[in-house]
Coordinates of C-alpha atoms and ligand atoms in Angstrom, one line a residue:
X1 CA 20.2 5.5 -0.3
X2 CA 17.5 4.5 2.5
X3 CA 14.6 2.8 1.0
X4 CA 11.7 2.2 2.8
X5 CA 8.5 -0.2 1.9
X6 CA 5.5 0.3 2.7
X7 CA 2.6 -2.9 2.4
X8 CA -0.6 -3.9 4.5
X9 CA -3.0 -5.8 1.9
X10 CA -3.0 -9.3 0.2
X11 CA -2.9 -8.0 -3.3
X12 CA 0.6 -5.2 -2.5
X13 CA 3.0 -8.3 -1.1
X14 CA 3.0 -9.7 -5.0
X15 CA 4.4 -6.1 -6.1
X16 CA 6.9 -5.4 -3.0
X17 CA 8.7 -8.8 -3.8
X18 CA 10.1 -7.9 -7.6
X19 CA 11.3 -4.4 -6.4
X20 CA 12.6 -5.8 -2.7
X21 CA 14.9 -8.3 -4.2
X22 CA 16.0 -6.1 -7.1
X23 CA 17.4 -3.6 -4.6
X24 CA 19.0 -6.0 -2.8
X25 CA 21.3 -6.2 -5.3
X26 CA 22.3 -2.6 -5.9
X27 CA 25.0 -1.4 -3.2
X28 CA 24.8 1.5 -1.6
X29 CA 21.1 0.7 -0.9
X30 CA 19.0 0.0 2.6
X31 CA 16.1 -0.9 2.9
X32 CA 13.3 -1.0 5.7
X33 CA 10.1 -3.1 5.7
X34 CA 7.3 -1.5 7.3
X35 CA 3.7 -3.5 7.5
X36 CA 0.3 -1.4 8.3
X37 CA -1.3 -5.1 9.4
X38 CA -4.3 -3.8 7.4
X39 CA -4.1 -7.7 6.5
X40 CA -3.4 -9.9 9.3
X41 CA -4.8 -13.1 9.1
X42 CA -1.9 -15.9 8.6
X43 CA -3.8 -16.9 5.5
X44 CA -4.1 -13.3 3.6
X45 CA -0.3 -12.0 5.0
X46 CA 2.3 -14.2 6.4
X47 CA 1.9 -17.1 4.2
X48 CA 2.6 -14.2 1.0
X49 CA 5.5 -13.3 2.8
X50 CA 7.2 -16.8 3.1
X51 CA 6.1 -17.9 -0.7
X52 CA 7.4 -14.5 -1.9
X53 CA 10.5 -14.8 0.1
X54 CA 9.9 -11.2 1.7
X55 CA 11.7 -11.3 4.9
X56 CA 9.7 -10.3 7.8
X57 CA 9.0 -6.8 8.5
X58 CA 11.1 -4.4 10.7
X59 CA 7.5 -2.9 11.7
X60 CA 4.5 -4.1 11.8
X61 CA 1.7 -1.2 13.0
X62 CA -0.8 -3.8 13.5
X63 CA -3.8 -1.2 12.7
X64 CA -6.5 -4.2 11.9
X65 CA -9.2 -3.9 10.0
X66 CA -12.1 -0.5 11.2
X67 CA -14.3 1.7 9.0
X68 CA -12.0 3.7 6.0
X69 CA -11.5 6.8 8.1
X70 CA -10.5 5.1 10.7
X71 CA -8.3 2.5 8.9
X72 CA -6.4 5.0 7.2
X73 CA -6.3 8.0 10.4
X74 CA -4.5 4.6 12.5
X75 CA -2.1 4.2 9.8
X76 CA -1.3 7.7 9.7
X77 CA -0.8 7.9 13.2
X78 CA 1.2 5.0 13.8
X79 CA 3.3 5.6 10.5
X80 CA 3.9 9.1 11.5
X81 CA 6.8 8.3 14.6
X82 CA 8.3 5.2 12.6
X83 CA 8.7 7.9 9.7
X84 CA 10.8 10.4 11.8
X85 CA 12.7 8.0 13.1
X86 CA 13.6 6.2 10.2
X87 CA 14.4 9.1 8.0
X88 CA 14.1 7.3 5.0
X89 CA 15.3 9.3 1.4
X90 CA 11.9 7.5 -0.2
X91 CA 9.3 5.8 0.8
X92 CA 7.6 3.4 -1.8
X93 CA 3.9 2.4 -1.6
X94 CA 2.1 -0.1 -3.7
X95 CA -1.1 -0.2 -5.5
X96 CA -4.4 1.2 -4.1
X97 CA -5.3 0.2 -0.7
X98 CA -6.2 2.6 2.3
X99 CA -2.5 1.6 3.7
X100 CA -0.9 3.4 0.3
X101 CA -2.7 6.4 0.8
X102 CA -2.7 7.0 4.2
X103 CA 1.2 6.8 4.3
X104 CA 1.5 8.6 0.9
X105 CA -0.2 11.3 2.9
X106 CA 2.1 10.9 5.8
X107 CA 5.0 11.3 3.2
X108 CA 3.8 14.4 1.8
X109 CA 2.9 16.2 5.1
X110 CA 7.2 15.4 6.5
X111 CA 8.4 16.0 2.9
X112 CA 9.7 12.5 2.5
X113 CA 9.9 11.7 -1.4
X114 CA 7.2 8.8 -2.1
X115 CA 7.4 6.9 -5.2
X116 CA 3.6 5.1 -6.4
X117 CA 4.1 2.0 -7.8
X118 CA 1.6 0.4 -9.8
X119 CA 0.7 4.5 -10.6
X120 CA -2.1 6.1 -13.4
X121 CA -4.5 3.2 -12.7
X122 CA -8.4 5.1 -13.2
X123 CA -11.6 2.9 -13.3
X124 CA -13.1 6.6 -13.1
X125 CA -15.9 5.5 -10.6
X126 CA -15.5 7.2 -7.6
X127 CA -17.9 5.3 -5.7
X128 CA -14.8 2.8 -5.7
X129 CA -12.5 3.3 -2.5
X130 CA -9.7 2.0 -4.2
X131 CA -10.7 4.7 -6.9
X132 CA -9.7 7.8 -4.2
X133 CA -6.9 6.0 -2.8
X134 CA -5.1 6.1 -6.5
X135 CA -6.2 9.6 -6.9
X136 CA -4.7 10.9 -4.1
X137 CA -1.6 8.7 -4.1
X138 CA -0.8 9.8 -7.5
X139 CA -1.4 13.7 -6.7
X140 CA 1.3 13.4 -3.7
X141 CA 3.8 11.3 -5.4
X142 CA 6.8 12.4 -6.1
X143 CA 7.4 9.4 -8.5
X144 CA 5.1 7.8 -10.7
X145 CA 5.9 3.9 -11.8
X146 CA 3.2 3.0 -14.4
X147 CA 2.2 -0.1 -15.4
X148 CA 1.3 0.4 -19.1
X149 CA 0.6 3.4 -21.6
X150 CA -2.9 4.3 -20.6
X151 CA -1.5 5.3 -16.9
X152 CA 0.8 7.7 -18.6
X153 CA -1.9 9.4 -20.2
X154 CA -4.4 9.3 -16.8
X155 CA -1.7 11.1 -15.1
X156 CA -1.3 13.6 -17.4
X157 CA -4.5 14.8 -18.1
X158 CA -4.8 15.0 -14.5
X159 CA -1.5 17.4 -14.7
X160 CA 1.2 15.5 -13.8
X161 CA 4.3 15.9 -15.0
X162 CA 6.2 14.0 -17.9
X163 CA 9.3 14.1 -15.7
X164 CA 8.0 12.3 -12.8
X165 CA 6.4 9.2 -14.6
X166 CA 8.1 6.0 -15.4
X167 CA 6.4 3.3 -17.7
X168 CA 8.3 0.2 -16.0
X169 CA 5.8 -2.3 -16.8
X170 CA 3.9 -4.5 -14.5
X171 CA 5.6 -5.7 -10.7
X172 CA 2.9 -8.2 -9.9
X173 CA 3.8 -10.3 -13.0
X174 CA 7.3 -10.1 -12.0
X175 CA 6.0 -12.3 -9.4
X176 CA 3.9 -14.6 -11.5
X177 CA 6.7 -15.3 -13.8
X178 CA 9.0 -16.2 -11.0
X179 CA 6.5 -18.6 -8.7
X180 CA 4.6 -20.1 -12.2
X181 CA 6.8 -23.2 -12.7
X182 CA 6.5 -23.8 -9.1
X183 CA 2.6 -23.5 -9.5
X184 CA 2.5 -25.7 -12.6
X185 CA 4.1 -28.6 -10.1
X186 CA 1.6 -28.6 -7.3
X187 CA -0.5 -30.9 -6.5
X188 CA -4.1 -29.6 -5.8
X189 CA -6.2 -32.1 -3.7
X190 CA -9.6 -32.2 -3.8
X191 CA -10.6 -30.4 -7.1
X192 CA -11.1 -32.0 -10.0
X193 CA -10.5 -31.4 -13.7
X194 CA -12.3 -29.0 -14.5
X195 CA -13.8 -26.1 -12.6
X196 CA -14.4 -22.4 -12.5
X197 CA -12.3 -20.2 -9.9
X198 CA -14.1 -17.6 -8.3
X199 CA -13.4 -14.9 -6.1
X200 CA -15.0 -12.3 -4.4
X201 CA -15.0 -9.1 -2.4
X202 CA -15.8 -6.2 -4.0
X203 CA -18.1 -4.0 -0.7
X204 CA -20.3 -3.5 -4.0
X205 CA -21.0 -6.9 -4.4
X206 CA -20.6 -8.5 -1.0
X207 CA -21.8 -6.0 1.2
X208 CA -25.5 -5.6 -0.2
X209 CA -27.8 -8.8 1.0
X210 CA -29.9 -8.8 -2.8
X211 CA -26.9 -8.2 -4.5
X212 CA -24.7 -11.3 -3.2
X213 CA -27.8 -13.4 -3.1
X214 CA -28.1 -12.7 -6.7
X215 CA -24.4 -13.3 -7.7
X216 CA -24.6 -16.4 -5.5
X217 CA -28.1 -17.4 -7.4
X218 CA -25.8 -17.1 -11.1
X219 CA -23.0 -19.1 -9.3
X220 CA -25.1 -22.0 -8.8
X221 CA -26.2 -21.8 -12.1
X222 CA -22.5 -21.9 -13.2
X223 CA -22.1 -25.0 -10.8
X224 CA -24.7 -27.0 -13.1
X225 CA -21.6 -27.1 -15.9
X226 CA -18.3 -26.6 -13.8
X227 CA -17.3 -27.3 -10.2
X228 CA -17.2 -23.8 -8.9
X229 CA -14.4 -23.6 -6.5
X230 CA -14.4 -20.0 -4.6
X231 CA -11.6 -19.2 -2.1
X232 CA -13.7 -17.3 0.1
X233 CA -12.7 -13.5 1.1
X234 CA -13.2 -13.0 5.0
X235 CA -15.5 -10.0 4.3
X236 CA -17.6 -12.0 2.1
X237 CA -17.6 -15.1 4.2
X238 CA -18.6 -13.1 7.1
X239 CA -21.3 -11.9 5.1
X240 CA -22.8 -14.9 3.7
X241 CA -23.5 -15.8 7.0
X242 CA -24.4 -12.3 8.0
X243 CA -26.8 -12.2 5.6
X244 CA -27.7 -16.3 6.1
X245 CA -27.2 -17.2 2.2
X246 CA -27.0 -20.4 0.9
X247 CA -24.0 -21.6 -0.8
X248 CA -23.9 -26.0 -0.3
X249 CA -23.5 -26.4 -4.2
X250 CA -20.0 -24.4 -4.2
X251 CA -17.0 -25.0 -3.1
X252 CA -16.4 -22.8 -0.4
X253 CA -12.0 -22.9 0.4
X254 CA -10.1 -20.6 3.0
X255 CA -8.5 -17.7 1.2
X256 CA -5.4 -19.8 -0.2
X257 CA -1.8 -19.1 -0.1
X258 CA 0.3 -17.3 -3.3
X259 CA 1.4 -20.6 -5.2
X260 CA -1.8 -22.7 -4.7
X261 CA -4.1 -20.0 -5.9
X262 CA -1.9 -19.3 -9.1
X263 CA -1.7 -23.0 -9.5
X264 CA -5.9 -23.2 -9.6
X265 CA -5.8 -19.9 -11.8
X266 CA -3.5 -21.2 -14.7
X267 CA -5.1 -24.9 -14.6
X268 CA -9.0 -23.2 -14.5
X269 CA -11.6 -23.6 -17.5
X270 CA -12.7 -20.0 -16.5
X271 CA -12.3 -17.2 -13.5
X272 CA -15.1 -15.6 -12.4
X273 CA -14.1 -12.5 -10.4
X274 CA -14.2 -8.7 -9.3
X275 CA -10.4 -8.1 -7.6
X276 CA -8.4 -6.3 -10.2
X277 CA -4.8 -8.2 -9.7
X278 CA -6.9 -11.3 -10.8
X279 CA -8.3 -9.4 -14.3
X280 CA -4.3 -9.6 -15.2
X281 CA -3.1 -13.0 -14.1
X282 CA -5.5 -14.6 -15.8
X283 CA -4.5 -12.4 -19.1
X284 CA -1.0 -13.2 -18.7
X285 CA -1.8 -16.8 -18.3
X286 CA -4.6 -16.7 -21.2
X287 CA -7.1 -18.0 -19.0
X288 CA -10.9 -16.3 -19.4
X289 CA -12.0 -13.9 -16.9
X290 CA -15.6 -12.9 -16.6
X291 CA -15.5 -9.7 -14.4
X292 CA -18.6 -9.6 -12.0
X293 CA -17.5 -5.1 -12.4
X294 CA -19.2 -2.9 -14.4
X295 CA -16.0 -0.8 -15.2
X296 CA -11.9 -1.4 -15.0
X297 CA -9.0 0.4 -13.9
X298 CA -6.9 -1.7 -16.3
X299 CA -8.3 -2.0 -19.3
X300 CA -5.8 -3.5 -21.4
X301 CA -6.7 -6.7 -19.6
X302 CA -10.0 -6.3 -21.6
X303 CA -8.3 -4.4 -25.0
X304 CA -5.9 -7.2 -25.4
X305 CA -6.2 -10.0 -22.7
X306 CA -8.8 -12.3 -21.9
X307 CA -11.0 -10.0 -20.1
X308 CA -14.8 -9.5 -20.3
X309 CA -16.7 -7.3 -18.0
X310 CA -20.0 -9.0 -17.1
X311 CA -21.1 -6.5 -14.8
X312 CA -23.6 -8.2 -12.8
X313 CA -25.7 -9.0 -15.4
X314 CA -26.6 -12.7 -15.3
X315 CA -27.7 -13.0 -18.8
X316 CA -24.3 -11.8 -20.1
X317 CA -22.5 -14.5 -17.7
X318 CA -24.8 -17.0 -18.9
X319 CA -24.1 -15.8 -22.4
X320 CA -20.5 -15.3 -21.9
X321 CA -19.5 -18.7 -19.9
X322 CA -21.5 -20.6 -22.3
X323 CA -18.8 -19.3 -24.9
X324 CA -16.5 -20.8 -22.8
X325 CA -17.6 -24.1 -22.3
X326 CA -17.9 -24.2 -26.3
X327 CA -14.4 -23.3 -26.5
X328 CA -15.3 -20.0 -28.2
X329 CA -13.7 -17.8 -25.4
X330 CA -11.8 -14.7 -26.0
X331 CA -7.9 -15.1 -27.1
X332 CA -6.0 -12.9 -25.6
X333 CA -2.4 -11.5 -25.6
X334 CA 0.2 -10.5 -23.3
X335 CA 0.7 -6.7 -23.0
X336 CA 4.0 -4.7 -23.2
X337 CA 6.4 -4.9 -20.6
X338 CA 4.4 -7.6 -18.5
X339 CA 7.8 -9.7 -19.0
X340 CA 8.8 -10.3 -15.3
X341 CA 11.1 -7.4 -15.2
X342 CA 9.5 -4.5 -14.2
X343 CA 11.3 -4.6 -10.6
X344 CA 14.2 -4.3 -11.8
X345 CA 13.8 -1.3 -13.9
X346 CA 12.2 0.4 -11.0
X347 CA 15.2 -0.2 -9.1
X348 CA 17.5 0.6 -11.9
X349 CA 15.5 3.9 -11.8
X350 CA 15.6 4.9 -8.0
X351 CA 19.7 3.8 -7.8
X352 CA 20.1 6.6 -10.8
Ligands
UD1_1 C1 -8.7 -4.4 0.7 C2 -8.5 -3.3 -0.3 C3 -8.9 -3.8 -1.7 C4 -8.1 -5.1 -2.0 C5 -8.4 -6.1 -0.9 C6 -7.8 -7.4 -1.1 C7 -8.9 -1.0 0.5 C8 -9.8 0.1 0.5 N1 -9.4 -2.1 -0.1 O1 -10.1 -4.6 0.8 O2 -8.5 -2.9 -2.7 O3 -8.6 -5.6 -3.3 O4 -8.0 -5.5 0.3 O5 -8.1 -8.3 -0.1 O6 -7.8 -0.9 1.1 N2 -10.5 -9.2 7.3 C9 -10.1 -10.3 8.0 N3 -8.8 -10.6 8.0 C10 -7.8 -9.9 7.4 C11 -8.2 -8.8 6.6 C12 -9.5 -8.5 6.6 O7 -10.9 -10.9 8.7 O8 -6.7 -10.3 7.4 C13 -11.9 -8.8 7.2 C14 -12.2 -7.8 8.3 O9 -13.4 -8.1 8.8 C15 -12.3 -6.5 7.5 C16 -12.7 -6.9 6.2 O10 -12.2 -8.2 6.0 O11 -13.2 -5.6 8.1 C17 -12.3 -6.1 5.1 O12 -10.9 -5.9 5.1 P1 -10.2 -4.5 4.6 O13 -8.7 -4.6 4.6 O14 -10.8 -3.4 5.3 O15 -10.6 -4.4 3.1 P2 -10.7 -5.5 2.0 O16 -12.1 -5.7 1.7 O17 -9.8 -6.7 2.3

């Protein structure tokens, strides 16, 4: 069987790793590595790849960044000929960026089976890009790999069928499991005890001048109590100074590799954030999470984790991080299947 991967963003590398190395292990199986370069700063790609151990890709289409029709039409476009010639039997993409559905699309026009993993994810808000990528991606897919229960039910009510879904639990803890004692053992210089993790980079939060400067405005406020250490997006860097904002009380960082960012999330008081990958890392490792989103595509983070949706509502994060600092957060627990397995049982499931 002829596997090929297909990745381009930051937050997809965590979830290729678990499946990669899991079929390496199966015989009869080859696999192809194909990168968009949606991503291509060192710092948010090839650093993931060396701390993940994914080996290099066989492609890289090198689309760079470009407006969301654009993005995606390159990808298409350059994915198209490496399709053909590859002649894959599936193609797997990951998660919800523009690079997943653009070559799910690709996929589907050739008639090349794609499998979706990370599948049935549904915040419902369309005005979320991410929100139409996992829409679309699930419609075309020809396998669905779920993370949890509610996806299962997502996808059905949106009429897909029973046959073509697979609850195998969640890849991107497969990865956290793995490089955790690892992060537990680094040295982080520079930060001290206590602090609260932030990131950033949401367009609805970043790319709106009043609405940053607001969020920034409640950051400060948090840096009164905590150091406030934000690994800073390029989107949202580029924007602060876009938009000439102030931010000399935080601690602005690089966006930092794998292992050093999971070794600041599992040591935090608090993470304040609005990726989605985050909303679960921080459940698995019990740490609180004060989402700066009104809504969530996974809400068991917020069911049975350590989730809160602050929205951006700076009362509620006052009200919420003072909980915190009291030592009255939310106690969580780990969901099903979010045992560092999940890669395995999708590649138990593709060498059936
Ligand atoms: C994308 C995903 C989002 C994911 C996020 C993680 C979509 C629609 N969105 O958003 O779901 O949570 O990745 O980071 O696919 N840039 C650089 N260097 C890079 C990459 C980006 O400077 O290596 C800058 C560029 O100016 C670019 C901007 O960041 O225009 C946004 O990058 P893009 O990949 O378009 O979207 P993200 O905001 O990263």
């Amino acid at each position: 069987m002829k596997v090929l991967h297909i990745v381009g963003a930051r937050p997809n590398f965590m979830k290729l790793a678990p499946v990669l190395n899991a079929l390496k292990s199966r015989e009869n199986v080859a696999q192809t590595l194909v990168h968009t370069g949606q991503h291509y700063d060192a710092n948010m790609s090839d650093v993931f790849f060396e701390q993940l151990g994914i080996p290099a890709p066989d492609v890289n289409l090198s689309v760079g960044s470009g407006s969301h029709a654009r993005q995606t039409a390159e990808i298409m476009t350059r994915f198209e000929p490496v399709l053909l010639e590859q002649k894959p039997d599936i193609v797997l993409v990951y998660g919800d960026v523009n690079s997943t559905v653009a070559a799910a699309l690709v996929c589907a026009k050739l008639g090349v089976r794609v499998g979706h993993v990370e599948a049935g994810l549904r915040s419902f808000d369309r005005t979320m890009p991410e929100e139409i990528n996992r829409l679309v991606t699930d419609q075309l897919a020809d396998i669905l790999f779920t993370p949890s229960g509610d996806g299962d039910i997502n996808l059905q009510k949106e009429g897909i069928a029973a046959e073509k879904i697979f609850r195998v639990g969640n890849v991107m803890i497969d990865s956290l499991v793995k490089l955790l004692p690892v992060a537990r053992s680094r040295n982080f210089d520079g930060v001290p005890e206590r602090y609260a993790l932030v990131t950033l980079h949401r367009p609805a939060n970043v790319d709106d001048s009043r609405v940053l400067k607001s969020i920034l405005q409640s950051l400060l406020e948090v840096s009164h109590d905590l150091t406030v250490v934000f690994p800073a997006h390029p989107r949202s860097r580029q924007r602060i100074s876009e938009f000439g904002l102030k931010t000399d009380q935080l601690r602005l960082l690089d966006p930092l590799p794998y292992v050093d960012f999971l070794c600041l999330q599992s040591r935090a008081q608090v993470v304040i954030t609005d990726s989605g990958g985050i909303q679960e890392e921080t459940t698995y490792l019990g740490v609180p999470c004060l989402t700066l989103r009104e809504n969530t595509e996974r809400p068991l983070t917020v069911t049975l984790g350590t989730n809160v949706l602050v929205g951006r509502d700076p009362e509620k994060l006052r009200s919420e991080l003072s909980l915190v600092l009291a030592g009255k957060q939310k106690k969580g627990t780990i969901p099903p299947l979010w045992d560092g397995h999940a890669g395995e049982r999708i590649a138990a499931i593709l060498a059936e």
